[in-house]
Amino acid sequence: MMNKNQVPDEILIKQVILGETSSYREIVERYQKQVYGIGMRFFKNYEDSCDFVQEVFIRAYNNLKTFKGSAPFKHWLTRIAYNFGINQIQGTKPESDVSCCVVPARESSPEESHLTEEVRVLLRDAIDGLPERYRLSVDLYFFMGLTYKEINEITGVPVNTIKSDVLRAKQILRDSLKGTIAEDYHEI
């Protein structure tokens, strides 16, 4: 007998659609951390992110019959989460969480810690100032760790356009950080 963790998403989804709703628990367990991470990118707090996770899984459950299987379920769920997050913050841009990109030295002095925080703020502001199209590509590529192909499957934007958007975003960021202490930060 196959271990439940080894059952492909598509089979679990078919089981749910056929009325075996307990199979949806496995889907939730597999992807709740990823959806929570997306929620934190938008809301920056535990409670709102937990509410976000619940709402995303409810929306996904209610729309399971629309899942075609042409792309992995993970991408379909990520698209639902990202679109829901965008809709929830209508008119406001989600701040980009660059804390993972600027890591202080292991034994940093107060001065180094201050400079690191200053670079983090400058970088976050520069990313938040990007046009929506470029910021979306930067968020999905750098902060969510998706490949160009995965971003294409989620957004429908052609891979070459995504590559171009990421390159343009990097150039805009370099230009906007020129003359600041963050100018020499080349991770992005």
Short mmCIF file of N, CA and C in Angstrom, two decimals:
data_model
loop_
_atom_site.label_atom_id
_atom_site.label_comp_id
_atom_site.label_asym_id
_atom_site.label_seq_id
_atom_site.Cartn_x
_atom_site.Cartn_y
_atom_site.Cartn_z
N MET A 1 0.84 -1.19 0.00
CA MET A 1 0.00 0.00 0.00
C MET A 1 0.88 1.24 0.00
N MET A 2 0.49 2.24 -0.76
CA MET A 2 1.26 3.46 -0.92
C MET A 2 1.13 4.36 0.32
N ASN A 3 2.25 4.89 0.77
CA ASN A 3 2.25 5.85 1.87
C ASN A 3 1.49 7.09 1.43
N LYS A 4 0.65 7.63 2.29
CA LYS A 4 -0.20 8.77 1.91
C LYS A 4 0.62 9.97 1.44
N ASN A 5 1.83 10.14 2.01
CA ASN A 5 2.69 11.26 1.59
C ASN A 5 3.17 11.09 0.15
N GLN A 6 3.10 9.88 -0.36
CA GLN A 6 3.57 9.63 -1.72
C GLN A 6 2.46 9.76 -2.76
N VAL A 7 1.24 9.95 -2.33
CA VAL A 7 0.13 10.09 -3.27
C VAL A 7 0.26 11.43 -3.99
N PRO A 8 0.30 11.43 -5.30
CA PRO A 8 0.42 12.69 -6.05
C PRO A 8 -0.77 13.61 -5.78
N ASP A 9 -0.50 14.92 -5.86
CA ASP A 9 -1.53 15.92 -5.63
C ASP A 9 -2.76 15.68 -6.49
N GLU A 10 -2.53 15.36 -7.75
CA GLU A 10 -3.63 15.20 -8.69
C GLU A 10 -4.59 14.08 -8.26
N ILE A 11 -4.05 13.00 -7.70
CA ILE A 11 -4.90 11.90 -7.23
C ILE A 11 -5.69 12.34 -6.00
N LEU A 12 -5.02 13.04 -5.09
CA LEU A 12 -5.72 13.56 -3.91
C LEU A 12 -6.86 14.49 -4.32
N ILE A 13 -6.61 15.32 -5.31
CA ILE A 13 -7.63 16.26 -5.77
C ILE A 13 -8.82 15.51 -6.37
N LYS A 14 -8.53 14.49 -7.16
CA LYS A 14 -9.62 13.68 -7.72
C LYS A 14 -10.44 13.03 -6.62
N GLN A 15 -9.75 12.55 -5.57
CA GLN A 15 -10.45 11.94 -4.44
C GLN A 15 -11.38 12.96 -3.77
N VAL A 16 -10.88 14.18 -3.60
CA VAL A 16 -11.69 15.22 -2.97
C VAL A 16 -12.91 15.54 -3.83
N ILE A 17 -12.69 15.70 -5.12
CA ILE A 17 -13.78 16.01 -6.04
C ILE A 17 -14.83 14.90 -6.03
N LEU A 18 -14.39 13.66 -5.85
CA LEU A 18 -15.31 12.53 -5.83
C LEU A 18 -15.98 12.34 -4.46
N GLY A 19 -15.70 13.26 -3.52
CA GLY A 19 -16.40 13.23 -2.24
C GLY A 19 -15.57 12.80 -1.04
N GLU A 20 -14.34 12.38 -1.26
CA GLU A 20 -13.48 11.97 -0.15
C GLU A 20 -12.75 13.21 0.38
N THR A 21 -13.51 14.05 1.06
CA THR A 21 -12.99 15.35 1.47
C THR A 21 -11.84 15.26 2.47
N SER A 22 -11.70 14.13 3.14
CA SER A 22 -10.59 13.99 4.10
C SER A 22 -9.23 14.05 3.38
N SER A 23 -9.18 13.77 2.10
CA SER A 23 -7.93 13.85 1.34
C SER A 23 -7.43 15.29 1.23
N TYR A 24 -8.34 16.24 1.40
CA TYR A 24 -7.93 17.65 1.31
C TYR A 24 -7.00 18.03 2.46
N ARG A 25 -7.14 17.34 3.59
CA ARG A 25 -6.26 17.59 4.73
C ARG A 25 -4.79 17.41 4.33
N GLU A 26 -4.51 16.37 3.54
CA GLU A 26 -3.14 16.12 3.07
C GLU A 26 -2.64 17.27 2.20
N ILE A 27 -3.50 17.79 1.34
CA ILE A 27 -3.13 18.93 0.50
C ILE A 27 -2.78 20.13 1.39
N VAL A 28 -3.62 20.39 2.37
CA VAL A 28 -3.38 21.51 3.29
C VAL A 28 -2.06 21.32 4.02
N GLU A 29 -1.82 20.12 4.52
CA GLU A 29 -0.58 19.85 5.26
C GLU A 29 0.65 20.03 4.38
N ARG A 30 0.55 19.66 3.12
CA ARG A 30 1.69 19.78 2.20
C ARG A 30 2.04 21.24 1.90
N TYR A 31 1.03 22.09 1.81
CA TYR A 31 1.27 23.44 1.28
C TYR A 31 1.00 24.59 2.25
N GLN A 32 0.61 24.30 3.48
CA GLN A 32 0.26 25.40 4.37
C GLN A 32 1.46 26.30 4.69
N LYS A 33 2.66 25.74 4.80
CA LYS A 33 3.83 26.58 5.08
C LYS A 33 4.12 27.53 3.92
N GLN A 34 4.00 27.02 2.71
CA GLN A 34 4.24 27.85 1.53
C GLN A 34 3.21 28.98 1.46
N VAL A 35 1.94 28.65 1.68
CA VAL A 35 0.89 29.67 1.62
C VAL A 35 1.06 30.66 2.77
N TYR A 36 1.45 30.18 3.93
CA TYR A 36 1.72 31.07 5.07
C TYR A 36 2.85 32.05 4.72
N GLY A 37 3.88 31.55 4.06
CA GLY A 37 5.00 32.41 3.64
C GLY A 37 4.53 33.51 2.69
N ILE A 38 3.65 33.18 1.79
CA ILE A 38 3.10 34.18 0.88
C ILE A 38 2.30 35.20 1.68
N GLY A 39 1.50 34.71 2.62
CA GLY A 39 0.73 35.62 3.48
C GLY A 39 1.61 36.57 4.26
N MET A 40 2.72 36.07 4.78
CA MET A 40 3.64 36.94 5.53
C MET A 40 4.25 38.01 4.63
N ARG A 41 4.46 37.68 3.36
CA ARG A 41 5.01 38.67 2.42
C ARG A 41 4.03 39.84 2.25
N PHE A 42 2.75 39.54 2.32
CA PHE A 42 1.75 40.58 2.16
C PHE A 42 1.41 41.29 3.46
N PHE A 43 1.24 40.55 4.54
CA PHE A 43 0.65 41.13 5.74
C PHE A 43 1.62 41.36 6.89
N LYS A 44 2.75 40.71 6.88
CA LYS A 44 3.81 40.93 7.87
C LYS A 44 3.40 40.65 9.31
N ASN A 45 2.32 39.90 9.53
CA ASN A 45 2.00 39.53 10.90
C ASN A 45 1.32 38.17 10.93
N TYR A 46 1.46 37.52 12.07
CA TYR A 46 1.01 36.14 12.24
C TYR A 46 -0.50 35.99 12.04
N GLU A 47 -1.29 36.81 12.73
CA GLU A 47 -2.74 36.65 12.69
C GLU A 47 -3.32 36.83 11.29
N ASP A 48 -2.94 37.90 10.61
CA ASP A 48 -3.44 38.12 9.26
C ASP A 48 -2.97 37.03 8.30
N SER A 49 -1.74 36.56 8.50
CA SER A 49 -1.22 35.50 7.63
C SER A 49 -1.96 34.19 7.86
N CYS A 50 -2.31 33.90 9.10
CA CYS A 50 -3.08 32.67 9.39
C CYS A 50 -4.48 32.77 8.77
N ASP A 51 -5.11 33.93 8.88
CA ASP A 51 -6.41 34.14 8.24
C ASP A 51 -6.29 33.97 6.72
N PHE A 52 -5.21 34.51 6.18
CA PHE A 52 -4.93 34.41 4.74
C PHE A 52 -4.84 32.94 4.32
N VAL A 53 -4.11 32.13 5.10
CA VAL A 53 -3.94 30.71 4.78
C VAL A 53 -5.31 30.03 4.74
N GLN A 54 -6.12 30.26 5.75
CA GLN A 54 -7.45 29.66 5.77
C GLN A 54 -8.28 30.05 4.56
N GLU A 55 -8.27 31.33 4.24
CA GLU A 55 -9.07 31.82 3.12
C GLU A 55 -8.57 31.25 1.79
N VAL A 56 -7.26 31.17 1.62
CA VAL A 56 -6.70 30.62 0.37
C VAL A 56 -7.12 29.16 0.21
N PHE A 57 -7.03 28.37 1.28
CA PHE A 57 -7.40 26.97 1.16
C PHE A 57 -8.91 26.78 0.96
N ILE A 58 -9.70 27.66 1.51
CA ILE A 58 -11.15 27.61 1.27
C ILE A 58 -11.42 27.92 -0.20
N ARG A 59 -10.77 28.96 -0.71
CA ARG A 59 -10.95 29.33 -2.12
C ARG A 59 -10.49 28.21 -3.05
N ALA A 60 -9.34 27.63 -2.72
CA ALA A 60 -8.83 26.53 -3.55
C ALA A 60 -9.81 25.35 -3.52
N TYR A 61 -10.30 25.02 -2.34
CA TYR A 61 -11.24 23.90 -2.21
C TYR A 61 -12.50 24.16 -3.04
N ASN A 62 -13.02 25.37 -2.93
CA ASN A 62 -14.24 25.71 -3.67
C ASN A 62 -14.04 25.73 -5.18
N ASN A 63 -12.79 25.84 -5.62
CA ASN A 63 -12.50 25.91 -7.05
C ASN A 63 -11.74 24.69 -7.57
N LEU A 64 -11.66 23.64 -6.79
CA LEU A 64 -10.90 22.46 -7.20
C LEU A 64 -11.34 21.92 -8.56
N LYS A 65 -12.61 22.02 -8.86
CA LYS A 65 -13.11 21.48 -10.14
C LYS A 65 -12.55 22.25 -11.34
N THR A 66 -12.03 23.46 -11.10
CA THR A 66 -11.46 24.25 -12.19
C THR A 66 -9.98 23.91 -12.42
N PHE A 67 -9.39 23.13 -11.51
CA PHE A 67 -7.99 22.73 -11.67
C PHE A 67 -7.89 21.76 -12.85
N LYS A 68 -7.17 22.17 -13.88
CA LYS A 68 -7.09 21.39 -15.12
C LYS A 68 -5.95 20.37 -15.11
N GLY A 69 -4.94 20.60 -14.28
CA GLY A 69 -3.81 19.69 -14.24
C GLY A 69 -2.77 19.97 -15.31
N SER A 70 -2.92 21.06 -16.07
CA SER A 70 -1.94 21.39 -17.11
C SER A 70 -0.64 21.91 -16.50
N ALA A 71 -0.71 22.41 -15.29
CA ALA A 71 0.47 22.83 -14.52
C ALA A 71 0.37 22.14 -13.17
N PRO A 72 1.47 22.02 -12.45
CA PRO A 72 1.40 21.38 -11.14
C PRO A 72 0.42 22.11 -10.20
N PHE A 73 -0.20 21.35 -9.33
CA PHE A 73 -1.15 21.91 -8.37
C PHE A 73 -0.50 23.02 -7.54
N LYS A 74 0.75 22.84 -7.19
CA LYS A 74 1.48 23.83 -6.40
C LYS A 74 1.44 25.21 -7.08
N HIS A 75 1.58 25.24 -8.38
CA HIS A 75 1.56 26.52 -9.11
C HIS A 75 0.16 27.10 -9.14
N TRP A 76 -0.83 26.25 -9.30
CA TRP A 76 -2.23 26.70 -9.30
C TRP A 76 -2.57 27.31 -7.95
N LEU A 77 -2.16 26.66 -6.87
CA LEU A 77 -2.42 27.15 -5.52
C LEU A 77 -1.66 28.46 -5.26
N THR A 78 -0.42 28.54 -5.72
CA THR A 78 0.37 29.76 -5.55
C THR A 78 -0.29 30.92 -6.28
N ARG A 79 -0.83 30.67 -7.46
CA ARG A 79 -1.52 31.73 -8.22
C ARG A 79 -2.74 32.22 -7.44
N ILE A 80 -3.51 31.30 -6.87
CA ILE A 80 -4.67 31.69 -6.06
C ILE A 80 -4.21 32.54 -4.88
N ALA A 81 -3.17 32.09 -4.18
CA ALA A 81 -2.67 32.81 -3.01
C ALA A 81 -2.16 34.19 -3.38
N TYR A 82 -1.37 34.25 -4.44
CA TYR A 82 -0.79 35.54 -4.81
C TYR A 82 -1.89 36.51 -5.26
N ASN A 83 -2.80 36.05 -6.08
CA ASN A 83 -3.90 36.92 -6.53
C ASN A 83 -4.77 37.37 -5.37
N PHE A 84 -5.05 36.47 -4.44
CA PHE A 84 -5.85 36.84 -3.28
C PHE A 84 -5.11 37.88 -2.43
N GLY A 85 -3.81 37.68 -2.26
CA GLY A 85 -3.01 38.65 -1.50
C GLY A 85 -3.03 40.03 -2.16
N ILE A 86 -2.85 40.05 -3.46
CA ILE A 86 -2.89 41.32 -4.20
C ILE A 86 -4.25 41.99 -4.00
N ASN A 87 -5.33 41.22 -4.12
CA ASN A 87 -6.67 41.78 -3.95
C ASN A 87 -6.91 42.29 -2.54
N GLN A 88 -6.34 41.63 -1.55
CA GLN A 88 -6.54 42.03 -0.16
C GLN A 88 -5.86 43.35 0.18
N ILE A 89 -4.80 43.64 -0.51
CA ILE A 89 -4.09 44.88 -0.20
C ILE A 89 -4.37 45.96 -1.24
N GLN A 90 -5.51 45.87 -1.88
CA GLN A 90 -5.92 46.78 -2.95
C GLN A 90 -5.36 48.19 -2.75
N GLY A 91 -4.67 48.61 -3.77
CA GLY A 91 -4.16 49.97 -3.76
C GLY A 91 -2.88 50.17 -2.97
N THR A 92 -2.50 49.22 -2.15
CA THR A 92 -1.23 49.34 -1.44
C THR A 92 -0.32 48.25 -1.92
N LYS A 93 0.94 48.56 -2.00
CA LYS A 93 1.92 47.58 -2.46
C LYS A 93 2.42 46.77 -1.28
N PRO A 94 2.58 45.46 -1.46
CA PRO A 94 3.19 44.69 -0.38
C PRO A 94 4.66 45.07 -0.28
N GLU A 95 5.13 45.23 0.94
CA GLU A 95 6.54 45.53 1.11
C GLU A 95 7.34 44.28 0.80
N SER A 96 8.46 44.47 0.15
CA SER A 96 9.33 43.33 -0.13
C SER A 96 10.17 43.06 1.10
N ASP A 97 10.22 41.82 1.50
CA ASP A 97 10.96 41.44 2.69
C ASP A 97 12.38 41.12 2.30
N VAL A 98 13.26 42.07 2.47
CA VAL A 98 14.64 41.87 2.07
C VAL A 98 15.51 41.46 3.24
N SER A 99 14.90 41.18 4.37
CA SER A 99 15.70 40.79 5.53
C SER A 99 16.50 39.53 5.25
N CYS A 100 15.97 38.67 4.36
CA CYS A 100 16.69 37.44 4.06
C CYS A 100 17.88 37.71 3.13
N CYS A 101 17.95 38.86 2.54
CA CYS A 101 19.00 39.15 1.58
C CYS A 101 20.20 39.84 2.19
N VAL A 102 20.00 40.56 3.26
CA VAL A 102 21.09 41.30 3.89
C VAL A 102 21.33 40.67 5.24
N VAL A 103 22.37 39.87 5.32
CA VAL A 103 22.65 39.15 6.55
C VAL A 103 23.86 39.76 7.24
N PRO A 104 23.70 40.20 8.50
CA PRO A 104 24.83 40.76 9.20
C PRO A 104 25.87 39.69 9.50
N ALA A 105 27.09 40.13 9.69
CA ALA A 105 28.16 39.21 10.06
C ALA A 105 27.81 38.54 11.38
N ARG A 106 28.41 37.38 11.62
CA ARG A 106 28.07 36.63 12.83
C ARG A 106 28.27 37.45 14.09
N GLU A 107 29.37 38.14 14.18
CA GLU A 107 29.64 38.96 15.35
C GLU A 107 29.70 40.41 14.90
N SER A 108 28.55 40.96 14.55
CA SER A 108 28.55 42.32 14.03
C SER A 108 28.52 43.33 15.18
N SER A 109 29.22 44.39 14.95
CA SER A 109 29.25 45.47 15.92
C SER A 109 27.96 46.28 15.79
N PRO A 110 27.67 47.13 16.76
CA PRO A 110 26.48 47.98 16.62
C PRO A 110 26.51 48.81 15.33
N GLU A 111 27.70 49.27 14.94
CA GLU A 111 27.82 50.06 13.71
C GLU A 111 27.48 49.21 12.48
N GLU A 112 28.00 47.98 12.44
CA GLU A 112 27.69 47.10 11.31
C GLU A 112 26.21 46.76 11.27
N SER A 113 25.62 46.52 12.43
CA SER A 113 24.19 46.23 12.49
C SER A 113 23.37 47.40 11.98
N HIS A 114 23.77 48.60 12.36
CA HIS A 114 23.08 49.81 11.90
C HIS A 114 23.19 49.96 10.38
N LEU A 115 24.40 49.74 9.85
CA LEU A 115 24.60 49.85 8.40
C LEU A 115 23.79 48.79 7.66
N THR A 116 23.75 47.58 8.20
CA THR A 116 22.97 46.51 7.59
C THR A 116 21.50 46.88 7.54
N GLU A 117 20.99 47.42 8.64
CA GLU A 117 19.58 47.82 8.68
C GLU A 117 19.32 48.96 7.69
N GLU A 118 20.27 49.88 7.58
CA GLU A 118 20.12 50.99 6.64
C GLU A 118 20.07 50.49 5.20
N VAL A 119 20.94 49.53 4.87
CA VAL A 119 20.94 48.92 3.53
C VAL A 119 19.61 48.20 3.30
N ARG A 120 19.14 47.48 4.29
CA ARG A 120 17.87 46.75 4.19
C ARG A 120 16.72 47.71 3.88
N VAL A 121 16.67 48.84 4.58
CA VAL A 121 15.59 49.83 4.37
C VAL A 121 15.70 50.43 2.97
N LEU A 122 16.90 50.79 2.55
CA LEU A 122 17.09 51.35 1.21
C LEU A 122 16.67 50.36 0.13
N LEU A 123 17.07 49.11 0.30
CA LEU A 123 16.73 48.09 -0.68
C LEU A 123 15.23 47.83 -0.71
N ARG A 124 14.61 47.73 0.46
CA ARG A 124 13.16 47.51 0.53
C ARG A 124 12.42 48.67 -0.15
N ASP A 125 12.83 49.91 0.14
CA ASP A 125 12.18 51.07 -0.48
C ASP A 125 12.36 51.07 -1.99
N ALA A 126 13.57 50.69 -2.45
CA ALA A 126 13.82 50.65 -3.89
C ALA A 126 12.95 49.59 -4.56
N ILE A 127 12.81 48.43 -3.94
CA ILE A 127 11.97 47.37 -4.50
C ILE A 127 10.51 47.79 -4.51
N ASP A 128 10.07 48.40 -3.41
CA ASP A 128 8.68 48.85 -3.34
C ASP A 128 8.40 49.95 -4.36
N GLY A 129 9.43 50.65 -4.81
CA GLY A 129 9.26 51.71 -5.80
C GLY A 129 9.27 51.22 -7.24
N LEU A 130 9.54 49.94 -7.43
CA LEU A 130 9.54 49.39 -8.78
C LEU A 130 8.13 49.41 -9.37
N PRO A 131 8.01 49.54 -10.68
CA PRO A 131 6.69 49.37 -11.30
C PRO A 131 6.14 47.99 -10.95
N GLU A 132 4.84 47.88 -10.81
CA GLU A 132 4.19 46.64 -10.36
C GLU A 132 4.67 45.42 -11.13
N ARG A 133 4.78 45.55 -12.43
CA ARG A 133 5.18 44.42 -13.28
C ARG A 133 6.56 43.89 -12.88
N TYR A 134 7.51 44.78 -12.65
CA TYR A 134 8.85 44.37 -12.28
C TYR A 134 8.89 43.86 -10.85
N ARG A 135 8.16 44.51 -9.95
CA ARG A 135 8.15 44.10 -8.56
C ARG A 135 7.59 42.69 -8.43
N LEU A 136 6.56 42.38 -9.21
CA LEU A 136 5.98 41.04 -9.20
C LEU A 136 7.04 40.00 -9.58
N SER A 137 7.78 40.28 -10.64
CA SER A 137 8.82 39.34 -11.08
C SER A 137 9.91 39.18 -10.02
N VAL A 138 10.32 40.28 -9.41
CA VAL A 138 11.35 40.24 -8.36
C VAL A 138 10.84 39.45 -7.16
N ASP A 139 9.61 39.71 -6.74
CA ASP A 139 9.03 38.99 -5.60
C ASP A 139 9.01 37.49 -5.86
N LEU A 140 8.47 37.10 -6.99
CA LEU A 140 8.33 35.68 -7.28
C LEU A 140 9.68 34.99 -7.51
N TYR A 141 10.60 35.69 -8.16
CA TYR A 141 11.89 35.07 -8.50
C TYR A 141 12.84 35.05 -7.30
N PHE A 142 13.05 36.20 -6.68
CA PHE A 142 14.04 36.27 -5.61
C PHE A 142 13.49 35.87 -4.24
N PHE A 143 12.31 36.33 -3.90
CA PHE A 143 11.82 36.13 -2.53
C PHE A 143 11.01 34.86 -2.36
N MET A 144 10.32 34.42 -3.42
CA MET A 144 9.59 33.15 -3.32
C MET A 144 10.38 32.00 -3.92
N GLY A 145 11.50 32.32 -4.58
CA GLY A 145 12.39 31.29 -5.09
C GLY A 145 11.85 30.48 -6.26
N LEU A 146 10.93 31.06 -7.02
CA LEU A 146 10.37 30.34 -8.16
C LEU A 146 11.26 30.50 -9.38
N THR A 147 11.22 29.51 -10.26
CA THR A 147 11.96 29.58 -11.52
C THR A 147 11.17 30.43 -12.51
N TYR A 148 11.82 30.81 -13.60
CA TYR A 148 11.12 31.57 -14.64
C TYR A 148 9.93 30.78 -15.17
N LYS A 149 10.11 29.48 -15.38
CA LYS A 149 9.03 28.64 -15.89
C LYS A 149 7.87 28.58 -14.90
N GLU A 150 8.17 28.46 -13.62
CA GLU A 150 7.12 28.44 -12.60
C GLU A 150 6.36 29.77 -12.58
N ILE A 151 7.09 30.87 -12.70
CA ILE A 151 6.45 32.19 -12.73
C ILE A 151 5.53 32.28 -13.95
N ASN A 152 6.01 31.77 -15.08
CA ASN A 152 5.20 31.74 -16.29
C ASN A 152 3.90 30.97 -16.07
N GLU A 153 3.99 29.82 -15.41
CA GLU A 153 2.80 29.00 -15.17
C GLU A 153 1.83 29.68 -14.22
N ILE A 154 2.35 30.47 -13.29
CA ILE A 154 1.49 31.16 -12.32
C ILE A 154 0.85 32.40 -12.93
N THR A 155 1.65 33.17 -13.66
CA THR A 155 1.17 34.47 -14.14
C THR A 155 0.70 34.47 -15.59
N GLY A 156 1.18 33.51 -16.38
CA GLY A 156 0.85 33.50 -17.80
C GLY A 156 1.75 34.42 -18.62
N VAL A 157 2.69 35.10 -17.96
CA VAL A 157 3.63 35.98 -18.66
C VAL A 157 4.70 35.10 -19.32
N PRO A 158 5.04 35.36 -20.58
CA PRO A 158 6.06 34.55 -21.26
C PRO A 158 7.41 34.56 -20.51
N VAL A 159 8.11 33.44 -20.56
CA VAL A 159 9.38 33.29 -19.85
C VAL A 159 10.37 34.38 -20.24
N ASN A 160 10.50 34.67 -21.52
CA ASN A 160 11.46 35.70 -21.94
C ASN A 160 11.09 37.08 -21.40
N THR A 161 9.80 37.35 -21.28
CA THR A 161 9.36 38.62 -20.71
C THR A 161 9.72 38.68 -19.23
N ILE A 162 9.55 37.57 -18.53
CA ILE A 162 9.91 37.52 -17.11
C ILE A 162 11.40 37.75 -16.94
N LYS A 163 12.21 37.08 -17.75
CA LYS A 163 13.67 37.27 -17.69
C LYS A 163 14.02 38.73 -17.92
N SER A 164 13.39 39.31 -18.92
CA SER A 164 13.63 40.71 -19.24
C SER A 164 13.20 41.62 -18.08
N ASP A 165 12.06 41.33 -17.49
CA ASP A 165 11.57 42.13 -16.36
C ASP A 165 12.52 42.05 -15.16
N VAL A 166 13.05 40.86 -14.89
CA VAL A 166 13.99 40.71 -13.78
C VAL A 166 15.27 41.51 -14.06
N LEU A 167 15.77 41.42 -15.30
CA LEU A 167 16.98 42.18 -15.65
C LEU A 167 16.74 43.69 -15.56
N ARG A 168 15.60 44.15 -16.06
CA ARG A 168 15.27 45.57 -15.98
C ARG A 168 15.11 46.02 -14.53
N ALA A 169 14.47 45.18 -13.73
CA ALA A 169 14.29 45.51 -12.31
C ALA A 169 15.64 45.63 -11.62
N LYS A 170 16.54 44.72 -11.92
CA LYS A 170 17.88 44.79 -11.31
C LYS A 170 18.59 46.08 -11.71
N GLN A 171 18.44 46.47 -12.98
CA GLN A 171 19.08 47.72 -13.43
C GLN A 171 18.45 48.93 -12.74
N ILE A 172 17.13 48.95 -12.63
CA ILE A 172 16.44 50.05 -11.94
C ILE A 172 16.89 50.12 -10.49
N LEU A 173 17.02 48.95 -9.85
CA LEU A 173 17.47 48.93 -8.46
C LEU A 173 18.90 49.46 -8.34
N ARG A 174 19.78 49.03 -9.24
CA ARG A 174 21.16 49.55 -9.22
C ARG A 174 21.16 51.07 -9.37
N ASP A 175 20.36 51.57 -10.33
CA ASP A 175 20.31 53.02 -10.56
C ASP A 175 19.74 53.76 -9.34
N SER A 176 18.69 53.20 -8.74
CA SER A 176 18.07 53.91 -7.61
C SER A 176 18.92 53.83 -6.35
N LEU A 177 19.81 52.85 -6.27
CA LEU A 177 20.67 52.73 -5.09
C LEU A 177 22.03 53.41 -5.28
N LYS A 178 22.26 53.90 -6.50
CA LYS A 178 23.53 54.59 -6.79
C LYS A 178 23.69 55.80 -5.87
N GLY A 179 24.86 55.91 -5.29
CA GLY A 179 25.14 57.04 -4.41
C GLY A 179 24.70 56.80 -2.97
N THR A 180 24.17 55.61 -2.67
CA THR A 180 23.78 55.27 -1.30
C THR A 180 24.75 54.23 -0.76
N ILE A 181 24.63 53.95 0.52
CA ILE A 181 25.51 52.91 1.08
C ILE A 181 25.16 51.53 0.55
N ALA A 182 23.99 51.41 -0.06
CA ALA A 182 23.56 50.12 -0.61
C ALA A 182 24.07 49.92 -2.06
N GLU A 183 24.75 50.91 -2.60
CA GLU A 183 25.20 50.84 -3.99
C GLU A 183 26.06 49.62 -4.27
N ASP A 184 26.89 49.22 -3.34
CA ASP A 184 27.80 48.11 -3.57
C ASP A 184 27.21 46.75 -3.22
N TYR A 185 25.93 46.73 -2.86
CA TYR A 185 25.27 45.47 -2.54
C TYR A 185 24.82 44.84 -3.85
N HIS A 186 25.41 43.71 -4.20
CA HIS A 186 25.17 43.13 -5.53
C HIS A 186 24.43 41.79 -5.50
N GLU A 187 23.77 41.47 -4.42
CA GLU A 187 23.05 40.21 -4.38
C GLU A 187 21.85 40.22 -5.32
N ILE A 188 21.29 41.38 -5.60
CA ILE A 188 20.15 41.45 -6.52
C ILE A 188 20.61 42.01 -7.84
#
